[in-house]
Amino acid sequence: MNALLGIGAGELLWAAPPWLIWLATATAVVAFLAAVPGARSPWARFGESLCWGVALVTTVLLIAQPTWVEESVRTEPGRVVVLVDASASMGVVENGTPRNEEVGPLLEHVRGQVDRIEIYHFGDTLRPGAPARYDLPGTDLESALDALAERMTGERLAGVVVLTDGLDRGPLRRRFQTEERPTPPTLLGPLTLYQVGDATELHDLAVRSIDTSGYAFLRSPFTIRATLHGAGMEGETIRVKLLQDGAVVTTRRVTLDDEGRAEVRFEVVPERAGRFAYEVQVPLYEDDAVPTNNSMPVVVRVVRDKIRILQVAGAPSWDVKFLRRFLKGDPSVDLVSFFILRTARDMDARYAEEELSLIAFPYFDLFSTDLWTFDAVIFQNFDYEPYFGQRGAMLLENLRDYVVDKGGALVMVGGDRSFGLGGYSGTPLAEVLPVELDPAERPNLAPFQPRLTEAGQRHPITRLTTDPRENGAWWARLHPMDGTNVVRRPHPDAAVLLEHPSLEDADGSPLPILAVREAGKGRTMALTVDSSWRWSMSEAAQGRGNQAYLRFWKNSLRWLMRDPTTSRVTVDTARENYGIGEDVRLVVRVRDPSFAPLEGAVVKARIEGAGDRIERSGVTSAAGDVVLVVPAERRGTYDVHIRATAGTEDIGEAQTVYAVTARDPELDEVVPDSTFLAALAARTDGLYHGPGSFGPVRIDAHAGRDVLERREIALWRSPWWAALVAFCAGLAWWIRRRAGLR
Amino acid sequence: MNRRAFLRSAGASLLLPSIGYPFGDVTRVDVAELDLPGTSSRPSAWKRLLYEVENTTSVEVDAEAVRVDPADPELFEHPFTTLIGRDAFTIHEAGIEQLARYLAYGGFLFIDDTSGLDGSPFDEAVRHLVARLFPTRRLDPIPRQHSVYRSFFLLQRPLGRIARHDHLLGVTVGNLTPLIYCRNDLSGALERRPDGRFVHPCVPGGESQRREALKLGINLILYSLTANYKRDQAHVVALKRQGRLE
């Protein structure tokens, strides 16, 4: 029968769904029963019923879609699979050429030994084909072998060939390094390992890691610790540099131990608050295998523990009292005050020194060694000459350098011992003041109401309230000042925030009362009156508290300390250091002149570092902020420059810095691990071929794979079945008509 | 600019460049007496004290004391005020309210009982006043380590015309003591007649006691100006090193 149908041994399957078969059967039965009634001869009844029965049964069978299935198994010879390590360590340069250039000849060598090979490459995952680049992250041989076993289910391979430097980052190598009898990986065939790369030809000096606490306190020492490794440089002494913002801060010499390792520590005393990029750098020699790992950046956030302020007053006064009271009351301020309680003319022989609680003014220490520990120095009606004596010029030079070079802040408050009256004209200190001094100054003692300048209306120091109109009203109603120093003119770089309503300076402009200036890295402020305390008491007298006074001085401190809140445009990132592959979210905030959130400002960001230049842009939301996302793709320090505009108005700029510091573990270790490869081969009864060796591939001659062949014959597709149905139905209809039925 | 101010500025700039004066009279340190029914007035005592302050310290003063009603906003022009007397006194609610605000925002009040009696009517009125000014604080003895005892002179006892009490009383808010109360008649030790002679003898110590009273007065002025300055670490360490402070 099978021969008749042209089929062999197999199995009959019904392809149609059961519900269709049952529906067809039921329909056929109903049709048959409908055809049987009617008067006719027994032969006619028999003949018609037989024909209908054959036609309907055949139709049901056709609908059931009978299919004949034949299956057979065939065995093919085993294949050899080659796994090529495509991780970044395979790109290490040895003797001027990348390590991976050995892969091509090795593949040819394998091809020459076996007929059927399939090539895959791997890093942390298995991918088909030979690698186009050697930059995959991680090297996980065990994962690759597991993925291969899954892919080749049921197949026994003739051989598994691995081309690698042995720098496996997965659990397999760790097991072989730590366990006496490590569990071997899943293998579908005998293993042959070809080592790529030669340890004897490798020299690589690398900064492996940098450790900081992430943040440091201003003017407090903190340590940057770096671990180094020099492959092929054991016992050598090298110079390690610490750079800050690209400039060398210090250098250390360290000697690598027998395993090529060393640790170096740098102690740094940050002199300014903010974010600063440091970089540890080792020398780059000509034959260095991985030049990119010879330096490592890290960004450290320097925070203020407290703002440390030195207040020096020439005499106690109400002005001194109220400023000290404000500074002492601010928990963020560490205040050191020195008031001159007695001058040479106050020496009274009636009182012995033992009766007095006075101490010597430690001016020399304060303005030499201790000066650098302060964030701000306030000279409040203080004349230096009686105390500094011959050292005056030197100590005032220190103060100037403290501002210009160290970023310190300086405030000079008026009085009969200040500005020109204090003898500061022509001194180094005068070079950094926001006002030019008159050596023959004559103060003006007439009360006056200071007037807010145009710059003062916008400046954060004189912004007592956020509403500009209200702010102007506040300044207009404050208590008049009792008199003022008369300076020559504002410095060309200064911004005058308050001016005299009637007096003029040497140029005929309104006399500056409050002026500020950026002097080098630091900021300075000149307030030419000694009665700002009245802004506290007069407001309190009116039942309005002392907010005007407190805000003025708090604003001043913030501006002097470069508090970010005193800028209309700010940019920040959640962290200072990012790992490769992470997203860096730049949060930009833009404020209007009253420092309310500004919606709709266009923000453009330029991010530069590690040879990259990335640009981003966005528009601020109703909250005045916009988040710009930049991927951290390459190791390095990145400078962020932000510019915000609104229409034609240039609102301002902001900067920050971050580092992509996550080390690339692939390049942490570059010396090929022949020990691991040899042990792996031994444990799996495989073959290990060292660097440059083109040994044989271990083959399992009995390996192969069973191929299942399946043949399906759709019996219902034959046209004869349709013809049979038509014939039987037609014959039944003819018999029925002959019998006189319809 | 008035004539006196002009002369001072001329002197400062031409003759004595290192000896100066604050801008305007109102910036100088002066004493204001609270003008309340039942209280006393001793302007000559304050004049004597401020003269001594001017000659002994670097503080620039205006020696003419003024009397001011505690309800008058002018009170805030004078951060150092005194209240002296021997009898009961009264103060209206507006005065209490403003005086409390004055002390809260940096003003200083020195109270001096001139009676020399324990539990004098003045003392009773003072305690009532303090209770109204500082409802949540007490009038406590001021400890020996307080800055008022070392703000210029190192003092052991607060002496005045008499030496009945060995401590001052005060109300301390945080690190500051805006109200100090002396019951040894300090102003009595300083009060002078027009001819320059002192009005009252100091008992039992005589002129040496008067000298100590003067030193206390100077310390009070300096304390009102510098508050707890003398408790700064630099001063404490230096004075201890010199053996002047235990």
Short mmCIF file of C-alpha atoms in Angstrom, two decimals, chain A residues 204-428:
data_model
loop_
_atom_site.label_atom_id
_atom_site.label_comp_id
_atom_site.label_asym_id
_atom_site.label_seq_id
_atom_site.Cartn_x
_atom_site.Cartn_y
_atom_site.Cartn_z
CA ASP A 204 53.41 48.62 30.64
CA LEU A 205 53.33 51.22 33.36
CA ALA A 206 49.87 51.95 34.63
CA VAL A 207 47.95 53.89 37.26
CA ARG A 208 45.64 51.19 38.51
CA SER A 209 43.45 53.16 40.86
CA ILE A 210 43.06 56.43 42.73
CA ASP A 211 41.52 56.65 46.12
CA THR A 212 40.21 59.84 47.67
CA SER A 213 37.39 60.30 50.08
CA GLY A 214 35.49 62.05 47.29
CA TYR A 215 35.51 65.37 49.05
CA ALA A 216 37.89 67.44 51.10
CA PHE A 217 37.62 70.32 53.49
CA LEU A 218 38.97 73.67 52.56
CA ARG A 219 42.50 74.27 53.85
CA SER A 220 42.59 70.88 55.51
CA PRO A 221 45.03 68.34 54.15
CA PHE A 222 43.60 65.36 52.33
CA THR A 223 45.33 62.42 50.73
CA ILE A 224 45.21 61.21 47.16
CA ARG A 225 46.43 57.62 47.09
CA ALA A 226 47.27 55.94 43.80
CA THR A 227 48.22 52.34 43.14
CA LEU A 228 50.63 51.73 40.29
CA HIS A 229 51.69 48.68 38.34
CA GLY A 230 54.61 48.30 35.99
CA ALA A 231 54.65 45.14 33.89
CA GLY A 232 58.20 44.27 32.96
CA MET A 233 59.45 47.10 35.19
CA GLU A 234 59.89 45.33 38.50
CA GLY A 235 62.32 47.10 40.83
CA GLU A 236 62.49 50.26 38.76
CA THR A 237 62.13 53.73 40.27
CA ILE A 238 59.71 56.05 38.55
CA ARG A 239 58.54 59.65 38.99
CA VAL A 240 54.86 60.11 39.63
CA LYS A 241 53.23 63.48 39.09
CA LEU A 242 50.13 64.95 40.64
CA LEU A 243 48.47 67.53 38.42
CA GLN A 244 45.68 69.90 39.26
CA ASP A 245 43.77 71.36 36.35
CA GLY A 246 46.64 70.39 34.09
CA ALA A 247 49.42 71.98 36.14
CA VAL A 248 51.92 69.91 38.10
CA VAL A 249 51.31 70.24 41.82
CA THR A 250 53.96 67.90 43.10
CA THR A 251 56.11 64.94 42.14
CA ARG A 252 57.00 61.76 44.02
CA ARG A 253 59.58 59.06 43.28
CA VAL A 254 58.55 55.49 44.01
CA THR A 255 60.16 52.13 43.43
CA LEU A 256 58.12 49.25 42.06
CA ASP A 257 58.31 46.05 44.09
CA ASP A 258 59.17 42.57 42.85
CA GLU A 259 55.72 42.21 41.37
CA GLY A 260 55.88 45.61 39.75
CA ARG A 261 53.50 47.23 42.24
CA ALA A 262 53.74 50.46 44.18
CA GLU A 263 51.56 52.87 46.07
CA VAL A 264 52.06 56.61 46.11
CA ARG A 265 50.41 59.17 48.37
CA PHE A 266 50.01 62.87 47.75
CA GLU A 267 48.93 65.21 50.51
CA VAL A 268 47.03 68.20 49.21
CA VAL A 269 45.79 71.29 51.01
CA PRO A 270 42.99 72.80 48.91
CA GLU A 271 42.95 76.54 49.03
CA ARG A 272 39.59 77.12 47.42
CA ALA A 273 36.20 75.55 47.62
CA GLY A 274 34.62 73.98 44.55
CA ARG A 275 35.39 71.11 42.23
CA PHE A 276 38.93 70.48 41.19
CA ALA A 277 40.32 67.96 38.76
CA TYR A 278 43.40 66.09 39.88
CA GLU A 279 45.34 63.61 37.82
CA VAL A 280 48.01 61.11 38.79
CA GLN A 281 50.44 60.58 35.96
CA VAL A 282 53.31 58.14 35.45
CA PRO A 283 55.91 58.47 32.68
CA LEU A 284 55.02 57.25 29.21
CA TYR A 285 57.89 55.24 27.80
CA GLU A 286 58.32 54.51 24.12
CA ASP A 287 57.45 50.81 24.36
CA ASP A 288 54.56 51.24 26.76
CA ALA A 289 51.94 48.65 25.87
CA VAL A 290 48.90 50.71 26.92
CA PRO A 291 49.57 54.45 26.81
CA THR A 292 46.02 55.25 27.90
CA ASN A 293 46.47 53.81 31.37
CA ASN A 294 49.45 55.97 32.29
CA SER A 295 47.29 58.57 33.97
CA MET A 296 44.08 58.60 35.88
CA PRO A 297 41.90 61.60 36.67
CA VAL A 298 39.76 62.20 39.70
CA VAL A 299 37.63 65.16 40.63
CA VAL A 300 37.49 66.18 44.27
CA ARG A 301 34.83 68.42 45.72
CA VAL A 302 36.35 70.82 48.21
CA VAL A 303 33.81 71.96 50.75
CA ARG A 304 33.98 74.46 53.51
CA ASP A 305 33.70 73.12 56.97
CA LYS A 306 32.96 76.66 58.04
CA ILE A 307 33.74 80.01 56.55
CA ARG A 308 36.77 81.14 58.48
CA ILE A 309 36.84 84.88 58.89
CA LEU A 310 39.41 87.18 60.43
CA GLN A 311 37.89 90.41 61.73
CA VAL A 312 40.43 93.05 62.70
CA ALA A 313 39.13 96.31 64.15
CA GLY A 314 41.12 99.39 65.02
CA ALA A 315 38.85 100.10 67.97
CA PRO A 316 35.66 98.74 69.48
CA SER A 317 32.64 100.58 68.15
CA TRP A 318 28.99 99.96 67.56
CA ASP A 319 29.81 99.07 63.98
CA VAL A 320 32.33 96.50 65.18
CA LYS A 321 29.93 95.17 67.78
CA PHE A 322 27.08 94.58 65.34
CA LEU A 323 29.25 93.00 62.67
CA ARG A 324 30.78 90.64 65.21
CA ARG A 325 27.34 89.89 66.57
CA PHE A 326 26.18 88.95 63.06
CA LEU A 327 29.26 86.86 62.31
CA LYS A 328 29.17 85.08 65.67
CA GLY A 329 25.52 84.32 65.19
CA ASP A 330 26.07 82.61 61.86
CA PRO A 331 26.71 78.92 62.53
CA SER A 332 28.53 78.59 59.21
CA VAL A 333 31.17 81.12 60.28
CA ASP A 334 34.29 80.40 62.30
CA LEU A 335 35.20 83.88 63.47
CA VAL A 336 38.56 85.06 64.74
CA SER A 337 38.37 88.64 65.99
CA PHE A 338 41.11 90.98 67.03
CA PHE A 339 40.13 94.41 68.31
CA ILE A 340 42.66 97.03 69.21
CA LEU A 341 41.46 97.89 72.72
CA ARG A 342 44.28 100.25 73.55
CA THR A 343 46.55 102.33 71.34
CA ALA A 344 49.84 103.99 72.24
CA ARG A 345 48.07 107.17 73.25
CA ASP A 346 45.83 105.28 75.66
CA MET A 347 48.70 104.04 77.81
CA ASP A 348 47.78 105.00 81.34
CA ALA A 349 50.51 104.56 83.92
CA ARG A 350 47.91 104.17 86.66
CA TYR A 351 47.10 100.69 85.53
CA ALA A 352 49.63 97.91 85.70
CA GLU A 353 49.80 95.36 82.91
CA GLU A 354 48.71 92.64 85.34
CA GLU A 355 45.43 94.44 85.87
CA LEU A 356 44.59 94.29 82.20
CA SER A 357 43.16 91.43 80.23
CA LEU A 358 44.89 92.62 77.09
CA ILE A 359 47.06 90.40 74.98
CA ALA A 360 49.58 91.32 72.35
CA PHE A 361 48.19 91.64 68.84
CA PRO A 362 49.71 88.62 67.03
CA TYR A 363 49.78 90.55 63.78
CA PHE A 364 52.85 88.87 62.34
CA ASP A 365 51.54 85.33 62.63
CA LEU A 366 48.10 86.42 61.52
CA PHE A 367 49.31 88.03 58.33
CA SER A 368 52.05 85.58 57.47
CA THR A 369 51.59 81.93 58.44
CA ASP A 370 47.94 82.01 59.54
CA LEU A 371 46.62 84.24 56.81
CA TRP A 372 46.13 81.35 54.37
CA THR A 373 43.77 79.60 56.77
CA PHE A 374 41.14 82.31 56.43
CA ASP A 375 38.47 82.57 53.77
CA ALA A 376 37.97 86.26 54.34
CA VAL A 377 39.71 89.10 56.11
CA ILE A 378 37.75 92.10 57.33
CA PHE A 379 39.62 95.29 58.12
CA GLN A 380 37.15 97.33 60.09
CA ASN A 381 38.44 100.83 60.68
CA PHE A 382 41.90 99.36 61.13
CA ASP A 383 45.13 101.23 60.45
CA TYR A 384 48.07 98.90 60.03
CA GLU A 385 51.01 101.22 60.56
CA PRO A 386 51.11 101.43 64.37
CA TYR A 387 51.18 97.64 64.63
CA PHE A 388 52.93 96.31 61.55
CA GLY A 389 55.78 98.79 61.75
CA GLN A 390 58.71 97.92 59.51
CA ARG A 391 57.02 94.74 58.41
CA GLY A 392 54.04 96.64 57.02
CA ALA A 393 54.95 96.38 53.37
CA MET A 394 55.72 92.69 53.63
CA LEU A 395 52.52 91.84 55.49
CA LEU A 396 50.37 93.91 53.16
CA GLU A 397 52.03 92.13 50.25
CA ASN A 398 50.96 88.89 51.89
CA LEU A 399 47.42 90.19 52.01
CA ARG A 400 47.54 91.20 48.38
CA ASP A 401 48.87 87.76 47.40
CA TYR A 402 46.29 86.14 49.63
CA VAL A 403 43.62 87.78 47.49
CA VAL A 404 45.20 87.62 44.06
CA ASP A 405 46.90 84.24 44.17
CA LYS A 406 45.06 82.31 46.83
CA GLY A 407 41.55 83.50 46.10
CA GLY A 408 41.00 85.03 49.53
CA ALA A 409 38.37 87.64 50.20
CA LEU A 410 39.07 91.05 51.67
CA VAL A 411 36.65 93.60 53.07
CA MET A 412 37.61 97.09 54.14
CA VAL A 413 35.00 98.89 56.24
CA GLY A 414 35.21 102.64 56.64
CA GLY A 415 36.21 104.86 59.49
CA ASP A 416 38.87 107.30 60.44
CA ARG A 417 41.50 104.53 60.32
CA SER A 418 40.42 103.12 56.96
CA PHE A 419 41.25 103.68 53.30
CA GLY A 420 43.34 106.82 52.79
CA LEU A 421 43.06 107.75 56.46
CA GLY A 422 44.55 104.39 57.36
CA GLY A 423 47.63 105.07 55.26
CA TYR A 424 46.84 102.38 52.71
CA SER A 425 47.37 104.58 49.70
CA GLY A 426 50.26 103.28 47.61
CA THR A 427 50.53 100.06 49.59
CA PRO A 428 50.30 96.57 48.09
#
